Short mmCIF file of C-alpha atoms and ligand atoms in Angstrom, two decimals:
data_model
loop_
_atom_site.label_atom_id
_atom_site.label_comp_id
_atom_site.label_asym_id
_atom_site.label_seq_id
_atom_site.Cartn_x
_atom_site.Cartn_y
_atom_site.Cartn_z
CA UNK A 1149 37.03 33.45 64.64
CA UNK A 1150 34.96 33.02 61.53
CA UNK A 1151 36.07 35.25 58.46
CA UNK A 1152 33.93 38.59 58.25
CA UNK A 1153 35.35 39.61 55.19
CA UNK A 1154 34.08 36.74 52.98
CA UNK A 1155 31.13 37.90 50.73
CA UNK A 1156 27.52 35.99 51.69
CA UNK A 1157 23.81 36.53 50.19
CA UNK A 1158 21.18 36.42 53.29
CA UNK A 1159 17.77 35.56 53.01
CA UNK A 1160 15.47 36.88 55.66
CA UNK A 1161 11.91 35.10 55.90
CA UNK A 1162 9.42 37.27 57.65
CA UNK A 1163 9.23 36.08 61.26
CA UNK A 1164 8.19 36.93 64.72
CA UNK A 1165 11.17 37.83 67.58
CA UNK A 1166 10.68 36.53 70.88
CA UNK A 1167 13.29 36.19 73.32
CA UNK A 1168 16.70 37.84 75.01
CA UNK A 1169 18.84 39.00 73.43
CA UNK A 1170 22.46 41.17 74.50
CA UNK A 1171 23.22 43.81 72.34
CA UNK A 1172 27.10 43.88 70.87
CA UNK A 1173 29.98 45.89 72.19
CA UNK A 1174 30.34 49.15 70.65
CA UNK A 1175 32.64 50.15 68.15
CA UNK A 1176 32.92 53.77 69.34
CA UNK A 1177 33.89 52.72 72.92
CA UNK A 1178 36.01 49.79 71.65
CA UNK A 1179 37.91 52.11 69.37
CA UNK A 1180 38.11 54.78 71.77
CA UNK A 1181 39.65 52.77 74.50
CA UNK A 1182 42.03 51.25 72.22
CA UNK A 1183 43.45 55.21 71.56
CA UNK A 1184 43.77 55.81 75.27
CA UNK A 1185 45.22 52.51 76.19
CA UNK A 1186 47.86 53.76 73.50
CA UNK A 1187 48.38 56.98 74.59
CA UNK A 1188 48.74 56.26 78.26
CA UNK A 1189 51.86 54.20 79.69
CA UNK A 1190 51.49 51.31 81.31
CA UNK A 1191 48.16 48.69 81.92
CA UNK A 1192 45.13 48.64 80.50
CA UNK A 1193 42.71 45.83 81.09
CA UNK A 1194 39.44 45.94 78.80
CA UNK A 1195 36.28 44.14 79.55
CA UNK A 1196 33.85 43.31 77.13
CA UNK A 1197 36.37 44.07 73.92
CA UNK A 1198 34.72 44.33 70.54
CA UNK A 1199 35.04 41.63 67.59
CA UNK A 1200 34.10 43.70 64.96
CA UNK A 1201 36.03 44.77 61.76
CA UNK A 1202 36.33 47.80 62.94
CA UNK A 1203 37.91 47.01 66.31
CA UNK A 1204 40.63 44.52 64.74
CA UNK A 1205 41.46 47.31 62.88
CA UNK A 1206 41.90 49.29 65.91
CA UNK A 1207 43.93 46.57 67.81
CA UNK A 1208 45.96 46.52 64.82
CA UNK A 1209 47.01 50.01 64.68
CA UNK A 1210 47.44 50.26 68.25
CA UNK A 1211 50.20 47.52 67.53
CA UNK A 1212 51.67 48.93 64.83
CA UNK A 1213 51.78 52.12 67.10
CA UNK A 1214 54.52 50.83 69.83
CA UNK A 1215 51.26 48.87 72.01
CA UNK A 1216 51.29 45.53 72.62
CA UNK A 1217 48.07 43.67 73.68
CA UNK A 1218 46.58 39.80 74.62
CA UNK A 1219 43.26 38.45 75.06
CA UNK A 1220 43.25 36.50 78.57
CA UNK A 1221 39.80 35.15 79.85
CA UNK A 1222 38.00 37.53 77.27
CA UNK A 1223 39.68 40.69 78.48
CA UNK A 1224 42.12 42.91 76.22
CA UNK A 1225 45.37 43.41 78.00
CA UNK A 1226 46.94 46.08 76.89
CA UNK A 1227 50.63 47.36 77.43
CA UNK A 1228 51.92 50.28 76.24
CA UNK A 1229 54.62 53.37 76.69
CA UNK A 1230 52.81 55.34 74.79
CA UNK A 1231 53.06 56.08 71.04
CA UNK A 1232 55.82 54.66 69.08
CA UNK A 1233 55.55 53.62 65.90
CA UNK A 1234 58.73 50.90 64.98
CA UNK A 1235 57.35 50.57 61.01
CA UNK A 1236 56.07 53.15 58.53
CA UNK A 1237 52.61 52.10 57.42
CA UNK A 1238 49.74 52.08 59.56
CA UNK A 1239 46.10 50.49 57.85
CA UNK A 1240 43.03 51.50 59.52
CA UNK A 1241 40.65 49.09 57.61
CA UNK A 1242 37.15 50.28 56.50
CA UNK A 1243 37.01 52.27 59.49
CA UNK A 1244 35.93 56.07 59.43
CA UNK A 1245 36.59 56.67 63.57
CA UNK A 1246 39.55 54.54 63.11
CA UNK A 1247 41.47 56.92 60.45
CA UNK A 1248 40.41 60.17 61.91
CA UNK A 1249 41.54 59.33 65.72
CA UNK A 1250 44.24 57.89 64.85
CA UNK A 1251 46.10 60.00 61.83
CA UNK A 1252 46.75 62.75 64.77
CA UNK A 1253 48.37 60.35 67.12
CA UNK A 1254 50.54 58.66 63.90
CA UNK A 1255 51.48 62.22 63.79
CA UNK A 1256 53.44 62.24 67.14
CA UNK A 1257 55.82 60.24 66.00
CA UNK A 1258 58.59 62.14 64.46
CA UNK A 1259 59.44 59.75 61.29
CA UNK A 1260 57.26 59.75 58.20
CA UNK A 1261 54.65 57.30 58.19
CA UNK A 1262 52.15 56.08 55.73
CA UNK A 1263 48.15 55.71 56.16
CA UNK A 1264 46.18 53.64 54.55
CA UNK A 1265 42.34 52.11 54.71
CA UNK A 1266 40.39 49.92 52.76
CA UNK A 1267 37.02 49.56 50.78
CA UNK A 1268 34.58 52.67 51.33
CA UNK A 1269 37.31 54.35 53.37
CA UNK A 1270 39.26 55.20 50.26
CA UNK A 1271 36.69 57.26 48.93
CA UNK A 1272 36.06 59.33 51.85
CA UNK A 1273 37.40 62.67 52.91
CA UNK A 1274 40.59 63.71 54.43
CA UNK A 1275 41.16 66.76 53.63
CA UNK A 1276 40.96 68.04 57.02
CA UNK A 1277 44.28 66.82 57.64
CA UNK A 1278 45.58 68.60 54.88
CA UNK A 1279 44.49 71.76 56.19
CA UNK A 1280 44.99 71.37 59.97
CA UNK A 1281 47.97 69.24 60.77
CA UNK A 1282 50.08 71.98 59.06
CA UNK A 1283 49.14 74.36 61.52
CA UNK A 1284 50.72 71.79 64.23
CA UNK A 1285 54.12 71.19 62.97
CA UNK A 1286 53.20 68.29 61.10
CA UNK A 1287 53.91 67.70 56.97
CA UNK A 1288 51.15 65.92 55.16
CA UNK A 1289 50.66 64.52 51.96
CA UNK A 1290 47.18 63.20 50.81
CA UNK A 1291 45.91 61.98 47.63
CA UNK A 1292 44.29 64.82 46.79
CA UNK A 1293 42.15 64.65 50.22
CA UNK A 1294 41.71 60.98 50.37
CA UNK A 1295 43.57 58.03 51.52
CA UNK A 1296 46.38 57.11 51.37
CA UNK A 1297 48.12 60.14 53.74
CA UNK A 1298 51.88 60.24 54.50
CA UNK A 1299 52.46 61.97 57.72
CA UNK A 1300 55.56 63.47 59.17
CA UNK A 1301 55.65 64.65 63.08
CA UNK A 1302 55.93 65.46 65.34
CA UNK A 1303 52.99 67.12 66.03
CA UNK A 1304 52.59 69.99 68.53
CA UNK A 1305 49.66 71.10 70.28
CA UNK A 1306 48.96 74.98 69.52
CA UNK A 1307 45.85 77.09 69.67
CA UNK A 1308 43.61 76.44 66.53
CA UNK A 1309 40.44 76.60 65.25
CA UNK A 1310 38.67 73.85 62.67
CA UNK A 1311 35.33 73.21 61.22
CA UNK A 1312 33.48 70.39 63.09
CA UNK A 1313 30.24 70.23 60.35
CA UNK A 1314 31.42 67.22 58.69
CA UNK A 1315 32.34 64.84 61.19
CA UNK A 1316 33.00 64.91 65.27
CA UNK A 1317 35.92 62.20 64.46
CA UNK A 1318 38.33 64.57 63.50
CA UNK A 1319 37.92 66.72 66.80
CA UNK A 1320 38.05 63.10 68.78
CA UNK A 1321 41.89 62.36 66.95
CA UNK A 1322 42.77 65.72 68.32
CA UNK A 1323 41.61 65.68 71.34
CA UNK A 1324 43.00 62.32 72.12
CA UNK A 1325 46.28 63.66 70.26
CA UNK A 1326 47.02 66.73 72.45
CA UNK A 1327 46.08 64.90 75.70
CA UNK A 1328 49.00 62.35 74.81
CA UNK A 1329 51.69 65.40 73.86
CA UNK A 1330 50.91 66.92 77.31
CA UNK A 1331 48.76 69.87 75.81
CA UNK A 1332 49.10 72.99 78.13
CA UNK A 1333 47.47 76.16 77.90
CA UNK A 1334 46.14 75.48 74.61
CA UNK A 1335 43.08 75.15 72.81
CA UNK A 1336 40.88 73.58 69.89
CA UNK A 1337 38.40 76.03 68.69
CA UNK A 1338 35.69 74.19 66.41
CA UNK A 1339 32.79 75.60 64.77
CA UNK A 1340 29.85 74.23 64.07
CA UNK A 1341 30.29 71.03 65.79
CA UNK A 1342 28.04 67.89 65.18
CA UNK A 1343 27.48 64.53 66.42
CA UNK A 1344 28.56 66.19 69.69
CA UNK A 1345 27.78 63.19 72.24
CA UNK A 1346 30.55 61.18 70.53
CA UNK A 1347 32.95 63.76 71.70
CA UNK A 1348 30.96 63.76 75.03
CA UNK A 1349 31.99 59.46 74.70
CA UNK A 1350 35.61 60.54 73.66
CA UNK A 1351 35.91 63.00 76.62
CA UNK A 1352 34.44 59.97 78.70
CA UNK A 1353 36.85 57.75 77.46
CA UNK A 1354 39.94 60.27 78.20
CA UNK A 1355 38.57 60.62 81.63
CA UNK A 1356 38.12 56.96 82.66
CA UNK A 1357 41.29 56.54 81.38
CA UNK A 1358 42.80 59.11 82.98
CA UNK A 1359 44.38 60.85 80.30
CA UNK A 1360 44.24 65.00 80.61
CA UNK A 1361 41.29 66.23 80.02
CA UNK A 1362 40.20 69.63 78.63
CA UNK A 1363 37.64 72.16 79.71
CA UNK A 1364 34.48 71.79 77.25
CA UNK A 1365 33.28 75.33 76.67
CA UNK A 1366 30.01 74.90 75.04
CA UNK A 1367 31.38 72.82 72.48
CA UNK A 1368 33.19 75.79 70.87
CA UNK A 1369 35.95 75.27 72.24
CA UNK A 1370 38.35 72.91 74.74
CA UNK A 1371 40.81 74.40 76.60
CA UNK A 1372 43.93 72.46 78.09
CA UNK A 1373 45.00 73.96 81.17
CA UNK A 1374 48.34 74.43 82.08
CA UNK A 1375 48.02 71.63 84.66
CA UNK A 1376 50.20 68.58 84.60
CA UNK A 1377 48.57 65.13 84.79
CA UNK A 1378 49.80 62.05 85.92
CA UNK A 1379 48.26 59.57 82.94
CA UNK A 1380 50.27 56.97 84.07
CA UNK A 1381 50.12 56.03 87.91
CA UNK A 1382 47.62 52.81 87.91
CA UNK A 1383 46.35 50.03 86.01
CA UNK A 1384 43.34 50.87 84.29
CA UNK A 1385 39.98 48.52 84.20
CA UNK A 1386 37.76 49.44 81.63
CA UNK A 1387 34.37 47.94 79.95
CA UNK A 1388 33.60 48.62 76.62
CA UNK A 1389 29.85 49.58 76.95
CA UNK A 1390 26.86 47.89 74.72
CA UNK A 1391 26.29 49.70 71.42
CA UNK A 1392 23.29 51.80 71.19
CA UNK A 1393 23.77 51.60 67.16
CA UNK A 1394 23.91 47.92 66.72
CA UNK A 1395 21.33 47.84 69.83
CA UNK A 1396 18.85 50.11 67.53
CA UNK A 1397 18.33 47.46 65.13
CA UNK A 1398 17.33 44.60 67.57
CA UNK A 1399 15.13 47.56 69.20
CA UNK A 1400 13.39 48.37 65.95
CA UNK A 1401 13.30 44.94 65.09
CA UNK A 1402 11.00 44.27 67.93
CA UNK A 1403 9.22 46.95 67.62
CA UNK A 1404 8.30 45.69 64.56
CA UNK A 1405 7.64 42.48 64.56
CA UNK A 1406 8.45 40.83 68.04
CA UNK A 1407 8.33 40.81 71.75
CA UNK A 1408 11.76 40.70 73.09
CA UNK A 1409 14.24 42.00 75.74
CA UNK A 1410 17.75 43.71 74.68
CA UNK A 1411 20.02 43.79 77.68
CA UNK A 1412 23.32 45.29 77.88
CA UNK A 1413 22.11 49.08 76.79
CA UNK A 1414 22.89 51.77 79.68
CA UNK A 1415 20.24 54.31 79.49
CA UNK A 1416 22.73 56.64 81.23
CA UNK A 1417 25.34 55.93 78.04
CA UNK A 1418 26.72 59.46 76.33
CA UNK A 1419 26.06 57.43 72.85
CA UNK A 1420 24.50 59.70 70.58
CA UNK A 1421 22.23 56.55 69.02
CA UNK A 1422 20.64 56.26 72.87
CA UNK A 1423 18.24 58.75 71.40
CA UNK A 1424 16.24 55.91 69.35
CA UNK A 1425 14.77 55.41 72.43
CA UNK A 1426 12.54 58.80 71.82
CA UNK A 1427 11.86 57.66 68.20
CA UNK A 1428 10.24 54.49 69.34
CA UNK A 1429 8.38 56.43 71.99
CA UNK A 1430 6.90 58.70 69.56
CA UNK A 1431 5.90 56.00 67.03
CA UNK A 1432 3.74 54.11 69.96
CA UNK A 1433 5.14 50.79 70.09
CA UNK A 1434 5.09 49.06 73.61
CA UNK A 1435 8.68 49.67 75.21
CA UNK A 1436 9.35 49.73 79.00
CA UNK A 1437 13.16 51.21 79.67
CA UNK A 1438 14.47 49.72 82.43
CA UNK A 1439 18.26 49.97 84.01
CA UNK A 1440 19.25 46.65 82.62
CA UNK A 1441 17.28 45.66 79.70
CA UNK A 1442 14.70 47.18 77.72
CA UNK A 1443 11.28 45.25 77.05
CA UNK A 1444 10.12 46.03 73.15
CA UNK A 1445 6.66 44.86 71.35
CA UNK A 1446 4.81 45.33 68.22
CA UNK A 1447 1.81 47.54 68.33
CA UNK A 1448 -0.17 49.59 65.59
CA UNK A 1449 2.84 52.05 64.50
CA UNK A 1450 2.36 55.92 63.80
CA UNK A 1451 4.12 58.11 61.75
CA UNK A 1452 6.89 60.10 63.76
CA UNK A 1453 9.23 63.08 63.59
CA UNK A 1454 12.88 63.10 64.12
CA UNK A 1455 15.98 64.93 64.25
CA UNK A 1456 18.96 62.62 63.46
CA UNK A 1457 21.53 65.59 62.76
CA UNK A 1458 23.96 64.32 66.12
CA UNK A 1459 22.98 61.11 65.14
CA UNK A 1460 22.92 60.15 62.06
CA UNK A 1461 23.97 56.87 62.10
CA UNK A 1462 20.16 55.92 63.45
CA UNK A 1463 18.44 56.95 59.90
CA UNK A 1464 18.72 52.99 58.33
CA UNK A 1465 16.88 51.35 61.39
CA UNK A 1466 14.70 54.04 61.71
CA UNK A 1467 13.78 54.10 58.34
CA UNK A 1468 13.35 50.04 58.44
CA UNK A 1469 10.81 51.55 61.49
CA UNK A 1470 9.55 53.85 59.55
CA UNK A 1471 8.76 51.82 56.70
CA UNK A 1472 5.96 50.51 59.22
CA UNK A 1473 4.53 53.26 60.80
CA UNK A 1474 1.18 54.92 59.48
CA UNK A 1475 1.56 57.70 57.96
CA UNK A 1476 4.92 60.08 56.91
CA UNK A 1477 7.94 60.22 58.61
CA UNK A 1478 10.15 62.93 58.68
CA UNK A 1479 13.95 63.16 59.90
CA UNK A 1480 15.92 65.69 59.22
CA UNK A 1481 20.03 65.55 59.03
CA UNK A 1482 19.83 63.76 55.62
CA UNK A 1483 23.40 66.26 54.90
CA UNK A 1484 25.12 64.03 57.31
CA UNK A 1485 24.66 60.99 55.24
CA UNK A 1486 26.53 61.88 52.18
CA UNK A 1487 30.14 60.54 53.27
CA UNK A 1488 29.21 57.49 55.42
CA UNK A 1489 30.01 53.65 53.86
CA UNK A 1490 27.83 54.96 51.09
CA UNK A 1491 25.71 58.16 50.57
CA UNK A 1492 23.13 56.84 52.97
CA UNK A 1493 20.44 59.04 51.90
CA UNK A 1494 20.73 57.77 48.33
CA UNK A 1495 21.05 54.08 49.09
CA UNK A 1496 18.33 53.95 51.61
CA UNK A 1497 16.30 55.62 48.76
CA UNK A 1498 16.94 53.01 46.19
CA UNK A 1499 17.04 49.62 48.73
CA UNK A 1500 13.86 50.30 50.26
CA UNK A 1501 12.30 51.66 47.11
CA UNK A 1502 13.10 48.05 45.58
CA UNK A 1503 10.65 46.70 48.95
CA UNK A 1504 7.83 48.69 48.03
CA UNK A 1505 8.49 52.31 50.47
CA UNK A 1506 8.91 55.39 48.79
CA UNK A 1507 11.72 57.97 50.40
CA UNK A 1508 11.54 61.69 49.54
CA UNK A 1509 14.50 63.42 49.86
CA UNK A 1510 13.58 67.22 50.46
CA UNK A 1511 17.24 68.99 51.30
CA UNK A 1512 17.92 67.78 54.94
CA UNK A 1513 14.93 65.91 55.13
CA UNK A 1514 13.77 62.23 54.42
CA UNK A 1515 10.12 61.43 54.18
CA UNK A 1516 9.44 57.91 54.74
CA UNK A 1517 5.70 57.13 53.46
CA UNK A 1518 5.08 54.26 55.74
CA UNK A 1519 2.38 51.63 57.07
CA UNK A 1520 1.85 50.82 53.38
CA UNK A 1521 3.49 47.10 52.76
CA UNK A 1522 6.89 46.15 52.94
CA UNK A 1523 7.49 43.61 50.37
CA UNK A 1524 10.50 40.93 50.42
CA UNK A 1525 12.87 41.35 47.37
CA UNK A 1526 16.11 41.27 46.40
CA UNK A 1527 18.20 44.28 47.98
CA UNK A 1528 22.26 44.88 48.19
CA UNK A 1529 23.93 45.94 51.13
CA UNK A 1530 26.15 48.84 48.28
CA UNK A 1531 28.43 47.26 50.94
CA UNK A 1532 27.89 49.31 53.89
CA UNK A 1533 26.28 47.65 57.22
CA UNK A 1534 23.76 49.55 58.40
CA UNK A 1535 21.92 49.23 54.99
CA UNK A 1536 22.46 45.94 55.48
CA UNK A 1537 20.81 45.44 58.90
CA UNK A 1538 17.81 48.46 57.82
CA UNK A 1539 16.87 45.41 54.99
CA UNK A 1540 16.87 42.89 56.98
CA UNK A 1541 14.79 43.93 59.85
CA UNK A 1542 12.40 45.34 57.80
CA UNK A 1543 12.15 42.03 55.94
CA UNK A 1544 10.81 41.03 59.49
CA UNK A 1545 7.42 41.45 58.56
CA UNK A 1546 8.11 41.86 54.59
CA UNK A 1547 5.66 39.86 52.04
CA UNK A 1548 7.73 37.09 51.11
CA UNK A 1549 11.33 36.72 51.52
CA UNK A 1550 14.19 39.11 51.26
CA UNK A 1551 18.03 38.48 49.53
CA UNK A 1552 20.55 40.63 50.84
CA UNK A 1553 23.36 40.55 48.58
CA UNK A 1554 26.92 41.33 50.30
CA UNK A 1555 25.26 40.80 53.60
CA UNK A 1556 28.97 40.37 55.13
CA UNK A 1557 29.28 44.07 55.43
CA UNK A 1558 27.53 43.87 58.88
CA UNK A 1559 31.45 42.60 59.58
CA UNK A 1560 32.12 46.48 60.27
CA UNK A 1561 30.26 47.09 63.35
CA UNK A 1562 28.25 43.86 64.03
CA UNK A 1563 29.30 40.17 63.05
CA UNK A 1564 26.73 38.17 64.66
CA UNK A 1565 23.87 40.40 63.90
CA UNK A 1566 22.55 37.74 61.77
CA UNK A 1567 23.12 34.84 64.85
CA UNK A 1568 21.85 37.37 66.74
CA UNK A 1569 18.09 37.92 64.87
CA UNK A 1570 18.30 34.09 64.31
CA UNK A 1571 18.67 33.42 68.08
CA UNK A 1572 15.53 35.33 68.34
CA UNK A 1573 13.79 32.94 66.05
CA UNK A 1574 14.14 34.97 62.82
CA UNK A 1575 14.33 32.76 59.85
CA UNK A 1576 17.36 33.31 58.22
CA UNK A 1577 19.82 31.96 55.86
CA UNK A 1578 23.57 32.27 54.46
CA UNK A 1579 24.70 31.04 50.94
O1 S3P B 519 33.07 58.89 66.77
C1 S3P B 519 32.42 57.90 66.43
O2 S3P B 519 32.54 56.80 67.02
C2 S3P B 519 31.47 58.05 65.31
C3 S3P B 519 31.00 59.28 64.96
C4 S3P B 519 29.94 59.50 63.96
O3 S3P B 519 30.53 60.12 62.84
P1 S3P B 519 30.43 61.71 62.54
O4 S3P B 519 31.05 62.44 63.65
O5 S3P B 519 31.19 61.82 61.27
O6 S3P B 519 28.97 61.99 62.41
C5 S3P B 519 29.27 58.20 63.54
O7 S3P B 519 28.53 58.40 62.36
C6 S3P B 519 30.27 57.10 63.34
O8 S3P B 519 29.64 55.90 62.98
C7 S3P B 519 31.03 56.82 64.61
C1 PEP B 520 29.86 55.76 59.67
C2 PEP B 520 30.21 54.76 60.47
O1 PEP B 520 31.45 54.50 60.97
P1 PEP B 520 32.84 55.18 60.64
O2 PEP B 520 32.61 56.61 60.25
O3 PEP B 520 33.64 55.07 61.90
O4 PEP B 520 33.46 54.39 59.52
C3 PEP B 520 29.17 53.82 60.94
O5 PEP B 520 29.50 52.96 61.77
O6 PEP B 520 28.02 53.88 60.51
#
């Protein structure tokens, strides 16, 4: 497998899309089913297992956690007796998801054991464990609400209550964490809760898994009954689903300037980023959503309104969509961008300002002024991947050509984006 971590400039001619094209595996369900495979005892066979950053990093917690896994004709074998950590440090990469589901179910262990990330990670907050994992019999030390956290189990399910307005991934780690210590007549109270349908994909996971699930009450609170559950009778067969996120770039992409078919997106997925599919709708491109592919074509693009608060990892391509459409765009969430791979709001500002598209930032809301040029330059990834992909698609149909410095960073969720785009005839190259 080629490195992903090895830094590269891309330069994306503009160019027409034509063609088929899959859409990757996604992160979220790769990640997820890594955690359940964990926490229940025995098989696990995984179809369709993620390559990106993200997921090694998962595979190699999971490992360091007591599970041990192969790849045998492209499916992820996993074996485990559930959590069991034989060392004392734990690294969950760059990966956001990765630390939050997985610092609760370090925490069952009873010896102390350290956490630690890499790049952006380090800079984004913890301190949610600081305050909650106290209240379950677990001793944590953070640096000062960031990375790297010591933990010291193990931890007990009890009733609580936490704030779910910064992320959904701490309410996933807990979830996932009292499910695997046997949770009974307890529950997780959470207020304010956003990006709910990735807790609707964790509960999803934990079902087809066949770990315990709780009663979702509104999304205020879920309740583990006093029930036991066998998590461990059979051997579990799995497919990690096609990623709506990744999938909304290659959408967007021919939307903007192609005619192509992505295949491999359910329509009937619980992933939060499904709902580009309204976005490009509303804008008027030509789409026709069908069970196993969707059919996407340029068209004149309009202006469209948008509410990304549950899913906010959809503003970059929609803003590279955006960036096209006639007229303003509005979509709100912008608060949910601050403590991504970078402050999205801010870098999306200053990328796509260098090609020519103004971005207002009015409190929660980005205005895109679109439909006016797009013009090829050179942009920086600031190291995340979504800003990353966001430049390159809209250099799709850019005036002259685009550099993307530290292009690599589309390692975290999507390696072969850039195969992927060139399969589908977009010029594009490496140095
Ligand atoms: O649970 C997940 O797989 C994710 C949840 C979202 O985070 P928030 O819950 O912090 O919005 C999303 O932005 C992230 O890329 C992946
Ligand atoms: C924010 C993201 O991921 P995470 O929070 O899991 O690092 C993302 O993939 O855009």
């Amino acid at each position: 497998m080629s490195d992903t971590h090895t830094s590269y400039k891309a330069t994306v001619q503009p160019s027409v899309l034509k063609g088929n094209i899959f859409a990757p595996a996604s992160k979220s369900s790769m990640q997820r089913a890594c955690a359940a495979a964990l926490v229940r005892k025995g098989e696990s066979n995984i179809t369709n297992p993620g390559i990106s950053n993200d997921d090694k990093a998962a595979l190699g917690v999971i490992e360091a956690l007591g599970a041990k896994w192969k790849i045998e004709d492209e499916i992820l074998k996993v074996n485990s007796e559930g959590v069991n950590a034989a060392g004392n440090e734990i690294n969950c990469g760059e990966s956001g998801l990765g630390i939050r589901m997985f610092a609760p179910l370090v925490a069952l262990n009873k010896h102390e054991i350290t956490i630690n990330g890499e790049g952006s990670l380090l800079t984004r907050p913890m301190d949610f464990f600081d305050e909650v994992l106290p209240a379950l019999s677990v001793s944590v030390n953070s640096n000062g609400g960031k990375l790297p956290l010591k933990i010291k189990g193990p931890l007990q399910p009890s009733n609580i209550t936490i704030d779910g307005s910064l992320s959904s991934q701490f309410l996933t780690g807990l979830l996932m964490a009292y499910a695997a210590a046997d949770a009974s007549d307890v529950s997780i109270k959470v207020i304010d809760l956003k990006s709910k349908p990735y807790v609707d994909l964790t509960l999803k996971v934990m079902q087809d898994f066949g770990l315990k699930l709780p009663e979702n009450r509104n999304y205020e609170e879920f309740y583990f009954p006093a029930i036991p559950v066998n998590q461990n009778a059979t051997v579990i067969d799995y497919t990690v689903e096609g990623d709506w996120s990744g999938g909304a770039f290659l959408l967007v992409a021919g939307a903007v300037n192609g005619d192509i078919v992505v295949k491999g997106l359910d329509v009937a997925s619980t992933q939060a980023d499904k709902a580009v599919l309204q976005a490009l709708i509303d804008c008027g491109c030509k789409i026709s959503i069908q069970d196993a592919q969707i059919e996407i074509s340029s068209a004149p693009l309009k202006a469209f309104h948008f509410n990304a608060t549950d899913c906010p990892d959809l503003f970059p391509p929609l803003v590279a969509l955006a960036s096209y459409c006639e007229g303003t765009t509005v979509i709100e969430g912008v608060h949910r961008l601050t403590h991504k791979e970078s402050n999205r709001a801010l870098t999306l500002q200053d990328e796509f300002g260098k090609m020519g598209v103004e971005i207002e930032l009015q409190d929660n809301l980005m205005l895109i002024k679109g439909g006016k040029g797009v013009k090829g330059t050179k942009v920086h990834s600031r190291y995340d991947h979504r800003i990353a992909m966001a430049c390159a698609v809209a250099a799709l149909k850019a005036e002259g050509d685009t550099e993307i410095e530290e292009a690599q960073a589309v390692g975290k969720s999507y390696p072969n984006f850039f195969e992927h785009i060139q399969q589908l005839g977009a010029k594009v190259e490496k140095a």
